[in-house]
JSON list of C-alpha atoms in Angstrom, two decimals:
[
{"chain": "T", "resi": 198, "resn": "UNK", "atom": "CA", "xyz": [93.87, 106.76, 47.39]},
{"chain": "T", "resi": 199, "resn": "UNK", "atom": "CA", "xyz": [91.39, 109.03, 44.96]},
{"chain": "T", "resi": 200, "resn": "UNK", "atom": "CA", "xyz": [92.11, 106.31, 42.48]},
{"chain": "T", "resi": 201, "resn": "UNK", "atom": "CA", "xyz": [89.01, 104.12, 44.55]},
{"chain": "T", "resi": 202, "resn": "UNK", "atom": "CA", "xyz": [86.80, 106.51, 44.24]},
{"chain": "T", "resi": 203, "resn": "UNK", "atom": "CA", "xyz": [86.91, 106.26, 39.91]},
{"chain": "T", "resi": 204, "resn": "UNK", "atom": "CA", "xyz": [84.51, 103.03, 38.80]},
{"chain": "T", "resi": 205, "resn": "UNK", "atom": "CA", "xyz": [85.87, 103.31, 35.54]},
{"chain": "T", "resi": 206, "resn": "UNK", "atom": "CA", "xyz": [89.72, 102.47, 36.51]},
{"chain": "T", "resi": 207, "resn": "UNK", "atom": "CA", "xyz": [90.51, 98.84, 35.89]},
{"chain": "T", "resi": 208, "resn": "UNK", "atom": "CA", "xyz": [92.99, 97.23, 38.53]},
{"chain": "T", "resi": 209, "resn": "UNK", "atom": "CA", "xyz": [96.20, 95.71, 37.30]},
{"chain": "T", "resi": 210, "resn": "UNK", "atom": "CA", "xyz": [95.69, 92.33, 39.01]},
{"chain": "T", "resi": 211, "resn": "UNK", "atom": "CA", "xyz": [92.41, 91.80, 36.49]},
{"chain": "T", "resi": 212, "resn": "UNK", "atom": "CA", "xyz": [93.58, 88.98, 34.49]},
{"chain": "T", "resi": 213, "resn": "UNK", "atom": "CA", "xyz": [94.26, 88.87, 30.85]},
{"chain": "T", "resi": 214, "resn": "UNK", "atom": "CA", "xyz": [92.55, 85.71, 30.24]},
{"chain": "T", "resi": 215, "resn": "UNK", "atom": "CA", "xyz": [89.09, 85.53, 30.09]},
{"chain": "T", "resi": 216, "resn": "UNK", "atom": "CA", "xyz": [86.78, 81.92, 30.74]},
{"chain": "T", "resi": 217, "resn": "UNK", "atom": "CA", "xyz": [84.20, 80.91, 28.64]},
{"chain": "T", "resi": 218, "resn": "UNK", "atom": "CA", "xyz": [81.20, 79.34, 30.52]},
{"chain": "T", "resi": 219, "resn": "UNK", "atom": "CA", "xyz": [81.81, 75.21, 30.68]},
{"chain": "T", "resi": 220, "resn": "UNK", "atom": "CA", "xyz": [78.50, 73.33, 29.18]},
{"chain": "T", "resi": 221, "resn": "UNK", "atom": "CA", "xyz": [78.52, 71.65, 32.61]},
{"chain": "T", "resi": 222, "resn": "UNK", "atom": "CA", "xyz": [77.76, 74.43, 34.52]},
{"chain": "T", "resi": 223, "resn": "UNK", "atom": "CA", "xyz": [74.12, 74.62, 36.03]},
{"chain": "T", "resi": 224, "resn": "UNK", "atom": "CA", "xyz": [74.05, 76.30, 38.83]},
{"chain": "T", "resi": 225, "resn": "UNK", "atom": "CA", "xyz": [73.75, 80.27, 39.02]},
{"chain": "T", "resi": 226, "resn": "UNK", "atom": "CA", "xyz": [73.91, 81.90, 42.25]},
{"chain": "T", "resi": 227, "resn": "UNK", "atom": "CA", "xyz": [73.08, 85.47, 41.86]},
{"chain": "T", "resi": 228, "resn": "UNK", "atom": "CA", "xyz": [74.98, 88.36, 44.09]},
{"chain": "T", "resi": 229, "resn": "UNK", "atom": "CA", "xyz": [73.98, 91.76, 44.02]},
{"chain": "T", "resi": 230, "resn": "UNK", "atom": "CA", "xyz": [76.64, 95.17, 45.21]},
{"chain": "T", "resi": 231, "resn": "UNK", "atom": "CA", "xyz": [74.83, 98.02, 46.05]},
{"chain": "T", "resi": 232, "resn": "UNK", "atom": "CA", "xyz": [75.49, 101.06, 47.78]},
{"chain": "T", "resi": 233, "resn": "UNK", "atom": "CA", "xyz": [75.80, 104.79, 47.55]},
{"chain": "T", "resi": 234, "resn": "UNK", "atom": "CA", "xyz": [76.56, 107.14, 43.79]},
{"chain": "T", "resi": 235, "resn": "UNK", "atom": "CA", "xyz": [81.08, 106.81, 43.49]},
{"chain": "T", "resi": 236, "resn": "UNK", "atom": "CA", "xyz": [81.59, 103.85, 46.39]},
{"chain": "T", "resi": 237, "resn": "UNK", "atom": "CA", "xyz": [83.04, 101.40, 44.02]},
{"chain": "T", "resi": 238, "resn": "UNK", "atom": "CA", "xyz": [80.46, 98.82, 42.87]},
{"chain": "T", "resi": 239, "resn": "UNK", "atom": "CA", "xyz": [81.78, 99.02, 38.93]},
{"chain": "T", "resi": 240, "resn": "UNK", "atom": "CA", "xyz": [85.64, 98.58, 40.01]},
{"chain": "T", "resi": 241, "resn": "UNK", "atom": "CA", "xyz": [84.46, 95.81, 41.98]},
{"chain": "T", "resi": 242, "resn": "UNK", "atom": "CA", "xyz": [82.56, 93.61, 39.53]},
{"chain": "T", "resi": 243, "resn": "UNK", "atom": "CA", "xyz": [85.53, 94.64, 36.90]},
{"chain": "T", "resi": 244, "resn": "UNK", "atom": "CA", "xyz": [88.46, 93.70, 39.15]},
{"chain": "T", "resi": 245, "resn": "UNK", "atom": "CA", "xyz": [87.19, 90.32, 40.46]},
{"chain": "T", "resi": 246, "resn": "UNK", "atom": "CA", "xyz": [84.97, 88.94, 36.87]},
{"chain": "T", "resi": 247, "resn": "UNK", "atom": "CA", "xyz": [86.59, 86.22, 35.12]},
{"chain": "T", "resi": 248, "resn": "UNK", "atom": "CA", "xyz": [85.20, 87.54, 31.85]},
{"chain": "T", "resi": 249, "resn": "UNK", "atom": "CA", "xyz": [84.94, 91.08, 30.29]},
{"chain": "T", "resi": 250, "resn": "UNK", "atom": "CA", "xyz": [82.36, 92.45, 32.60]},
{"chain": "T", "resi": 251, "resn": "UNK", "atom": "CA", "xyz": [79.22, 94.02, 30.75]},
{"chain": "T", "resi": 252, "resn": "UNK", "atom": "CA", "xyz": [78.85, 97.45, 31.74]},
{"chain": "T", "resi": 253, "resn": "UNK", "atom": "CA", "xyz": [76.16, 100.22, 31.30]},
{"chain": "T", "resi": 254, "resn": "UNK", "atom": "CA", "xyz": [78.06, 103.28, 31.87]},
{"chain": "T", "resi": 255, "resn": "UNK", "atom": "CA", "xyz": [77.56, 106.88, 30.41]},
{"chain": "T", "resi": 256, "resn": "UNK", "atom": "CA", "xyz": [79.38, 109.79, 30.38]},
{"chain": "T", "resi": 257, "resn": "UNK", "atom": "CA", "xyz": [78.83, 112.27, 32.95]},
{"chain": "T", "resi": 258, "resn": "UNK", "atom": "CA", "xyz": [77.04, 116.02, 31.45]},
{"chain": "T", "resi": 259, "resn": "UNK", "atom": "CA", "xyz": [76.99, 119.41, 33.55]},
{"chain": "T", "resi": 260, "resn": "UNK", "atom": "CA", "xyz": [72.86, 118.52, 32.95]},
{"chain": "T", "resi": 261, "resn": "UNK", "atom": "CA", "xyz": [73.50, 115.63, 35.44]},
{"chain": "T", "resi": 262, "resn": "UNK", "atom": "CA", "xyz": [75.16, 117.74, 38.36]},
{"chain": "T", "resi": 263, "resn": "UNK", "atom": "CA", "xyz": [71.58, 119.65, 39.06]},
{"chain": "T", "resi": 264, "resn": "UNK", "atom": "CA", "xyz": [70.29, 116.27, 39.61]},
{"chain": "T", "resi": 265, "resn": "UNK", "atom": "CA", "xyz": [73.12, 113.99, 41.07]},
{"chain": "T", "resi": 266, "resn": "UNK", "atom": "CA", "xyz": [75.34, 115.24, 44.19]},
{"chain": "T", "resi": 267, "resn": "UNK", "atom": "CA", "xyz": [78.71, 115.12, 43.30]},
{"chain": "T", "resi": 268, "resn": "UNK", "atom": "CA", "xyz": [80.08, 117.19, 45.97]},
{"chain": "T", "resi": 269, "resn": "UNK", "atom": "CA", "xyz": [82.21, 114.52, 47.06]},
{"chain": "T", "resi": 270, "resn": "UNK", "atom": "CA", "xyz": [83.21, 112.33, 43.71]},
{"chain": "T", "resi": 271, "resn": "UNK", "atom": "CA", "xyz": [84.52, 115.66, 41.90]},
{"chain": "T", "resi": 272, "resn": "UNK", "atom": "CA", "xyz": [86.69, 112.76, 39.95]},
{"chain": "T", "resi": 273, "resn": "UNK", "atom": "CA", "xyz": [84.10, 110.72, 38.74]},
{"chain": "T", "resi": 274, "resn": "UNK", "atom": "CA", "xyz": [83.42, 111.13, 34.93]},
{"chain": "T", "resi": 275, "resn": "UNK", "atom": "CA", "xyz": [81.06, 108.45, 34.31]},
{"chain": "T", "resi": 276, "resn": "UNK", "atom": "CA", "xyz": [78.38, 106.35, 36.19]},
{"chain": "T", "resi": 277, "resn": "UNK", "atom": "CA", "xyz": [76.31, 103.24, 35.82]},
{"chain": "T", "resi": 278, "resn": "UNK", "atom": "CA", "xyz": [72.82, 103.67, 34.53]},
{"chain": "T", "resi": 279, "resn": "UNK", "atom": "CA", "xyz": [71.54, 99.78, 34.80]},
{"chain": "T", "resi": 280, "resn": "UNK", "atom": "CA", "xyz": [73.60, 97.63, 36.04]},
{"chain": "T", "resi": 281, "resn": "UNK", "atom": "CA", "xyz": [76.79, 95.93, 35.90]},
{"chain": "T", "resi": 282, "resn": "UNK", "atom": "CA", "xyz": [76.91, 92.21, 35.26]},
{"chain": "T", "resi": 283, "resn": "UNK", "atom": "CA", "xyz": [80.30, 89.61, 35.68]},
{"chain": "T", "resi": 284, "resn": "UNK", "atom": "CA", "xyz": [80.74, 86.13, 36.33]},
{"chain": "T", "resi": 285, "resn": "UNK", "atom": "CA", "xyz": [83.03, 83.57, 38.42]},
{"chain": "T", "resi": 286, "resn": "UNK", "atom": "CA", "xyz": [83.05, 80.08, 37.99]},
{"chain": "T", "resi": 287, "resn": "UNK", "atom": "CA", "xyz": [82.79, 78.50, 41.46]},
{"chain": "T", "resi": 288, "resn": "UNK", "atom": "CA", "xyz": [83.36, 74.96, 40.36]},
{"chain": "T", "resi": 289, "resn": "UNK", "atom": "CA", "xyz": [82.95, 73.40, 37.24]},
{"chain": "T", "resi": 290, "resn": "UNK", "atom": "CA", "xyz": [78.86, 73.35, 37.84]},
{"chain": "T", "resi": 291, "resn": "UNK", "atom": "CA", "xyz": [77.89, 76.46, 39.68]},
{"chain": "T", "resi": 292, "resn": "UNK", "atom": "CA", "xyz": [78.75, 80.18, 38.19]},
{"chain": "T", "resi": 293, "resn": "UNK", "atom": "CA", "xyz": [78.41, 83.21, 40.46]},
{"chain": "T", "resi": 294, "resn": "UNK", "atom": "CA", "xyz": [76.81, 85.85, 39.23]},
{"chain": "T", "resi": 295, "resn": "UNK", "atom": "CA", "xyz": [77.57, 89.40, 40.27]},
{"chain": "T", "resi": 296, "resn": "UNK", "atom": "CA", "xyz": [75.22, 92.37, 39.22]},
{"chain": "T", "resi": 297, "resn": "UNK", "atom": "CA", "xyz": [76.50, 96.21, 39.80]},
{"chain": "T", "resi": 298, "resn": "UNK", "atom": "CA", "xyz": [73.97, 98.28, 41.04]},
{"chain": "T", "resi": 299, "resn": "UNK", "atom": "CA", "xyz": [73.69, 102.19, 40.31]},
{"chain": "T", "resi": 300, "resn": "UNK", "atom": "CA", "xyz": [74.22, 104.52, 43.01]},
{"chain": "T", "resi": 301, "resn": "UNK", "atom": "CA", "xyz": [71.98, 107.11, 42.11]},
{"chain": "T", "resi": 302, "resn": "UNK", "atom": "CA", "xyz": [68.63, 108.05, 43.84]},
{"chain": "T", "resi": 303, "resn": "UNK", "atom": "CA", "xyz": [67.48, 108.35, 40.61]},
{"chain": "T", "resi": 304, "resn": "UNK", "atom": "CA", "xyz": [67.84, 104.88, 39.41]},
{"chain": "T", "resi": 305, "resn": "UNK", "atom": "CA", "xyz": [67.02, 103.35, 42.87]},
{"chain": "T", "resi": 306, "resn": "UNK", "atom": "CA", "xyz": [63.64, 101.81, 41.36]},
{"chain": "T", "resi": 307, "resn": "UNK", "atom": "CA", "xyz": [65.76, 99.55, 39.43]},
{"chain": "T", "resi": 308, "resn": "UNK", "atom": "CA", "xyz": [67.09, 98.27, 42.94]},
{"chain": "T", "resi": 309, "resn": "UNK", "atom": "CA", "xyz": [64.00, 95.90, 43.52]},
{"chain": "T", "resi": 310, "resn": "UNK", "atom": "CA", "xyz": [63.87, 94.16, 40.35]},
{"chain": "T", "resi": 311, "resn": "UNK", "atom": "CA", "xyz": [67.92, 93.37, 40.71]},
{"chain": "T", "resi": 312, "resn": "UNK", "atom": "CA", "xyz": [67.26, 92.16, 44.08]},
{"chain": "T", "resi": 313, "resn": "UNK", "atom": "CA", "xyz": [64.82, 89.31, 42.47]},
{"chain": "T", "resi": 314, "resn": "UNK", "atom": "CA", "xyz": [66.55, 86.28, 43.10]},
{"chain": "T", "resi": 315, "resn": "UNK", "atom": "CA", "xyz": [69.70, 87.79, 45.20]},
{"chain": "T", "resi": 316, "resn": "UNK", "atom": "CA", "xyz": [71.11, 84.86, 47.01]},
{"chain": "T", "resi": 317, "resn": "UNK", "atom": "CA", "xyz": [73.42, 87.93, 48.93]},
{"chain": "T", "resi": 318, "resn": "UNK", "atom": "CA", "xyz": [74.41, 91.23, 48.75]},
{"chain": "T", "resi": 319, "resn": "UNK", "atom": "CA", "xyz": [77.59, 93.45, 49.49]},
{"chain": "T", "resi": 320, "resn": "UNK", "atom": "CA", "xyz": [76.82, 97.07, 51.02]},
{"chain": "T", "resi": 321, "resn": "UNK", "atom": "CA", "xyz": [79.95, 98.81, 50.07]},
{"chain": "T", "resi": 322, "resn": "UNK", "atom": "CA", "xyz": [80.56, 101.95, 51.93]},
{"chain": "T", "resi": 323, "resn": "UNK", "atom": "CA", "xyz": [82.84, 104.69, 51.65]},
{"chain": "T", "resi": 324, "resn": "UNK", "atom": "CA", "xyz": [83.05, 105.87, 55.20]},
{"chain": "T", "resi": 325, "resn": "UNK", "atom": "CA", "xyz": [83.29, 109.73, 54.29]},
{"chain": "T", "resi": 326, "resn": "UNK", "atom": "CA", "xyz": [80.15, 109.19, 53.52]},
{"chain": "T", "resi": 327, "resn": "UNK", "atom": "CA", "xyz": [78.40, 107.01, 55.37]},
{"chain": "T", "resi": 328, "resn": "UNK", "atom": "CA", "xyz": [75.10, 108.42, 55.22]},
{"chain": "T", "resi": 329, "resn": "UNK", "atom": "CA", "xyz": [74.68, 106.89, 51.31]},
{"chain": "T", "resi": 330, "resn": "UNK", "atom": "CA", "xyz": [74.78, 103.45, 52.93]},
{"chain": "T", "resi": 331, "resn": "UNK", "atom": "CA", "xyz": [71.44, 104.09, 54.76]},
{"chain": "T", "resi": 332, "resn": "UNK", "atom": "CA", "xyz": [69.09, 103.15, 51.70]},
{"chain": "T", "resi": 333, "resn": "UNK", "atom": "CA", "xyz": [70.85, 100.28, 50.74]},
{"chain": "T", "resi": 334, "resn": "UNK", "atom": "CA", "xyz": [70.86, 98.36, 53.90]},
{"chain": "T", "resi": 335, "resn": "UNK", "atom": "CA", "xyz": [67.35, 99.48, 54.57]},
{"chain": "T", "resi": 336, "resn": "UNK", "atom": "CA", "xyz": [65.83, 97.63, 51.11]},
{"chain": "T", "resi": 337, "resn": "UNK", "atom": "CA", "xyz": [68.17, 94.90, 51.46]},
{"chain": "T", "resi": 338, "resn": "UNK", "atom": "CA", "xyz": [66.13, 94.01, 55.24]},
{"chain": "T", "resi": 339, "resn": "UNK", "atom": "CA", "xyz": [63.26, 95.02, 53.87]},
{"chain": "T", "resi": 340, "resn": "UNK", "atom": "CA", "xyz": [63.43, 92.23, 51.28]},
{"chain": "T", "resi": 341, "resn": "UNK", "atom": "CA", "xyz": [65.22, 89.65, 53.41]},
{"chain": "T", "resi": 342, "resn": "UNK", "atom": "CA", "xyz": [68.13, 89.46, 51.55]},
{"chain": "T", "resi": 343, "resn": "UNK", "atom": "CA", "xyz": [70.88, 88.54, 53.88]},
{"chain": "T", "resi": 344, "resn": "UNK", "atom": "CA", "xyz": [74.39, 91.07, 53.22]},
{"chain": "T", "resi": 345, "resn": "UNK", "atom": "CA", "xyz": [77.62, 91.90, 54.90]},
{"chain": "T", "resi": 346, "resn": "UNK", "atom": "CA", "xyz": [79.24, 95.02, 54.50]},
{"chain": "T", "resi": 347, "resn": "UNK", "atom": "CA", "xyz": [82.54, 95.96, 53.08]},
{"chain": "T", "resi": 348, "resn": "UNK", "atom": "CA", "xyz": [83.97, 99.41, 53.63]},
{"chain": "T", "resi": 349, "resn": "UNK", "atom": "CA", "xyz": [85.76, 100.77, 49.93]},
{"chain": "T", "resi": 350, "resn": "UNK", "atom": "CA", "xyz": [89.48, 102.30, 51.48]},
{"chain": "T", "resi": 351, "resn": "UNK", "atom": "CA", "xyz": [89.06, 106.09, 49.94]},
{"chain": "T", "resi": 352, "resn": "UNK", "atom": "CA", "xyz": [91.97, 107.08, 52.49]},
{"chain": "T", "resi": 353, "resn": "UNK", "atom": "CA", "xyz": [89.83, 109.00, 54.63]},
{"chain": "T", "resi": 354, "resn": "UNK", "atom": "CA", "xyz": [89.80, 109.00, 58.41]},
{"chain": "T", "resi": 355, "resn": "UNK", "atom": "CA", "xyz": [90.24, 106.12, 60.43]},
{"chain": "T", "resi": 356, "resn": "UNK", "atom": "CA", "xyz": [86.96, 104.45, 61.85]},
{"chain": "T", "resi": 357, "resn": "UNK", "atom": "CA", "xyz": [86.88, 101.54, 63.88]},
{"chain": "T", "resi": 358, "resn": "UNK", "atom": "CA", "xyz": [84.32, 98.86, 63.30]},
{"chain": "T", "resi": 359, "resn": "UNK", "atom": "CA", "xyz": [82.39, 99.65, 66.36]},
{"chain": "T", "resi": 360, "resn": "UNK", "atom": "CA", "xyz": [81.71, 102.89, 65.08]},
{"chain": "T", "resi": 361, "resn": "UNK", "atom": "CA", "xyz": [80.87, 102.14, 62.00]},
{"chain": "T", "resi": 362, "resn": "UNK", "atom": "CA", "xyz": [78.35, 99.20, 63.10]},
{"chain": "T", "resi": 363, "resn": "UNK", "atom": "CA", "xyz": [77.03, 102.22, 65.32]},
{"chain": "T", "resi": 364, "resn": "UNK", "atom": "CA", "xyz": [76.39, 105.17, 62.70]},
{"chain": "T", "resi": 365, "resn": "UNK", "atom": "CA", "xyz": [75.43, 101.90, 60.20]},
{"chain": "T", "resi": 366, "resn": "UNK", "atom": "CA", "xyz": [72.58, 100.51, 63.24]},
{"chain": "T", "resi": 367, "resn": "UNK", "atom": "CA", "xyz": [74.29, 97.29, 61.84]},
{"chain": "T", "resi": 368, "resn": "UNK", "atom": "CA", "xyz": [73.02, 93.80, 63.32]},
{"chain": "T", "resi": 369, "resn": "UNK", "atom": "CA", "xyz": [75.82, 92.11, 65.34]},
{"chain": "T", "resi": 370, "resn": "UNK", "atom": "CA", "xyz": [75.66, 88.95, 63.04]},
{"chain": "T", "resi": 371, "resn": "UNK", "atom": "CA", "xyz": [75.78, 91.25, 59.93]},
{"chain": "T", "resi": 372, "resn": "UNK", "atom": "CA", "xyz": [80.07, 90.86, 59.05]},
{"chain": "T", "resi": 373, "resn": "UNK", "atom": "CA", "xyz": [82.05, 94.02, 58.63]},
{"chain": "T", "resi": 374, "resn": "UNK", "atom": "CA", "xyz": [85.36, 94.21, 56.47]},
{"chain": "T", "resi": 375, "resn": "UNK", "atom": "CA", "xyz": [87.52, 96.36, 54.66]},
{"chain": "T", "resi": 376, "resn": "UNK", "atom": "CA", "xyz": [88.57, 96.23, 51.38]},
{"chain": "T", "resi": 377, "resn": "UNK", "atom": "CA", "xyz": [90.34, 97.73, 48.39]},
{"chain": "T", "resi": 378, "resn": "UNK", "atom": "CA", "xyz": [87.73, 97.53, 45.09]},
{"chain": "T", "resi": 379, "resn": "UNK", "atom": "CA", "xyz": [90.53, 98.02, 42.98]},
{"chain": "T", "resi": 380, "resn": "UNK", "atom": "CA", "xyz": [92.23, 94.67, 44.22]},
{"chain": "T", "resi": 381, "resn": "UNK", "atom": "CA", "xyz": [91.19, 91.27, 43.07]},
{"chain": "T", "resi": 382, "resn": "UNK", "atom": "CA", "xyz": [92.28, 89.52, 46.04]},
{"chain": "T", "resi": 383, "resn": "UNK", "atom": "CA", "xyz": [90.60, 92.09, 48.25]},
{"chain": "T", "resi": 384, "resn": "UNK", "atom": "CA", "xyz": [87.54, 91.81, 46.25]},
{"chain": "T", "resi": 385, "resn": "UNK", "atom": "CA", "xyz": [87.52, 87.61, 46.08]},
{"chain": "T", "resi": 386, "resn": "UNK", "atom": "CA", "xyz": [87.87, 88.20, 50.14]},
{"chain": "T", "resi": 387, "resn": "UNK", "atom": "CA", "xyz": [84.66, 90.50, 49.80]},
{"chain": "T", "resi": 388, "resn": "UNK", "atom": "CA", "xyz": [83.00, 87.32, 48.24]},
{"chain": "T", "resi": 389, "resn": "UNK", "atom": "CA", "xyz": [84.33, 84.80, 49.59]},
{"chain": "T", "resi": 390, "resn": "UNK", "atom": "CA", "xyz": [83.54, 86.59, 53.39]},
{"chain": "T", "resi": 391, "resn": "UNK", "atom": "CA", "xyz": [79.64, 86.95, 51.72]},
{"chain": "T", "resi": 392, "resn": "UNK", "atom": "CA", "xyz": [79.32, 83.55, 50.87]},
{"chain": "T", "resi": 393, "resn": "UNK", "atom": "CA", "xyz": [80.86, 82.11, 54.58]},
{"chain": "T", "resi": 394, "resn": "UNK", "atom": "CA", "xyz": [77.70, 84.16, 56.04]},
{"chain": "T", "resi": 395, "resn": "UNK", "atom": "CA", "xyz": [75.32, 82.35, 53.51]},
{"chain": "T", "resi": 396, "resn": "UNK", "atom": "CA", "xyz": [76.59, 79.19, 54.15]},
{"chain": "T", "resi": 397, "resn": "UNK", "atom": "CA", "xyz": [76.59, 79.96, 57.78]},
{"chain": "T", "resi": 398, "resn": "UNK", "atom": "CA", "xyz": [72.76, 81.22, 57.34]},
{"chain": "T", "resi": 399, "resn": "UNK", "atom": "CA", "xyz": [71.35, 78.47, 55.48]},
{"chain": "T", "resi": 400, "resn": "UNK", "atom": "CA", "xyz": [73.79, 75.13, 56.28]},
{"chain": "T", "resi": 401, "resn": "UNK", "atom": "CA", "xyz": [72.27, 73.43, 58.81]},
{"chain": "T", "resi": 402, "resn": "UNK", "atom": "CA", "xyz": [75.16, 73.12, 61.81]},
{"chain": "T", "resi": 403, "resn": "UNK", "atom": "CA", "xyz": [75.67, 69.45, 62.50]},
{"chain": "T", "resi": 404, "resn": "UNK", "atom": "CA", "xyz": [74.88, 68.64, 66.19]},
{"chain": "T", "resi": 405, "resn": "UNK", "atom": "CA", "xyz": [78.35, 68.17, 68.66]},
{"chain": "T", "resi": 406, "resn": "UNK", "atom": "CA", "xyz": [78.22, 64.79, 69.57]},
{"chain": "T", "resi": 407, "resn": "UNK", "atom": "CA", "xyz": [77.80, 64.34, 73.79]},
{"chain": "T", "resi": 408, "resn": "UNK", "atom": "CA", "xyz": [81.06, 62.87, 74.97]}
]
């Protein structure tokens, strides 16, 4: 399962033909992945866009290893320096945005300006490493942006939610799932799971009717 940890691999289920945007469409609801440097965020936005996803990655240099840890993504040869940007067409009038974060602590100042306008976010986690979640979930409460989470399967060891909402500190109304970044289905599930918790947050519940 190394393959999940590479942001560069492209999943077979991606599909050969790409939309163009419908003049219709006015609605843009913006989602934003973050998490930790090699969790998955560019095979994410690749395997679930419905276009050719823009990407702003560069080649990994020996000059980079004194400033990045790469202890534990030893098959990683390139990494996002911006962002990553795709698109899915919800309807024929409102267009999801998704926008890649980078991973690095170096590029973390960026984080804030992507989170301008964030309807939701996806933490993804690689639970070998759980630790590089931390700053991710803290600047997402910081700026009120509501998340779930969605744990990247690397193939490690076995965690069960409860211990991963534990070492996380994760709010009991925050949803946990597991996923596969190089699958589109998994990844639509990631979405579709993050917008049920918006919708959730923000319908209003219609009152049960006293029998």
């Amino acid at each position: 399962m190394d393959s999940a940890t590479s942001e560069d691999s492209v999943t077979s289920e991606t599909p050969d033909t790409r939309t163009a945007l419908g003049a219709s469409a006015d609605n843009g609801l913006k989602i934003v992945v973050v998490g930790g440097f090699g969790v998955g965020k560019t095979t994410l936005v690749r395997s679930v866009s419905e276009i050719r996803p823009l990407s702003t990655e560069e080649t990994m240099t020996r000059a980079g290893e004194t400033v990045d840890d790469i202890s534990e993504v030893r098959g990683k040869s390139a990494t996002t320096v911006a962002f990553d940007f795709g698109r899915i067409s919800l309807d024929t009038r409102n267009i999801l945005y998704l926008f890649g974060a980078p991973g690095q602590e170096r590029f973390w100042f960026l984080w804030d300006r992507l989170f301008a306008g964030t309807l939701g976010a996806v933490v993804l986690v690689d639970t070998r490493r759980i630790d590089d979640s931390w700053y991710a979930i803290d600047r997402l409460e910081r700026h009120g942006t509501p998340f779930i989470v969605a744990c990247n399967d690397f193939g490690g060891p076995a965690h069960t939610p409860e211990q991963i909402r534990e070492a996380l500190d994760l709010d009991p109304h925050v949803p946990l799932i597991d996923c596969d970044a190089r699958s589109r289905e998994s990844s639509k599930r990631v979405l579709i799971t993050l917008v049920e918790h918006l919708k959730s947050l923000y319908v209003p519940r219609t009152p049960e009717l006293a029998l």
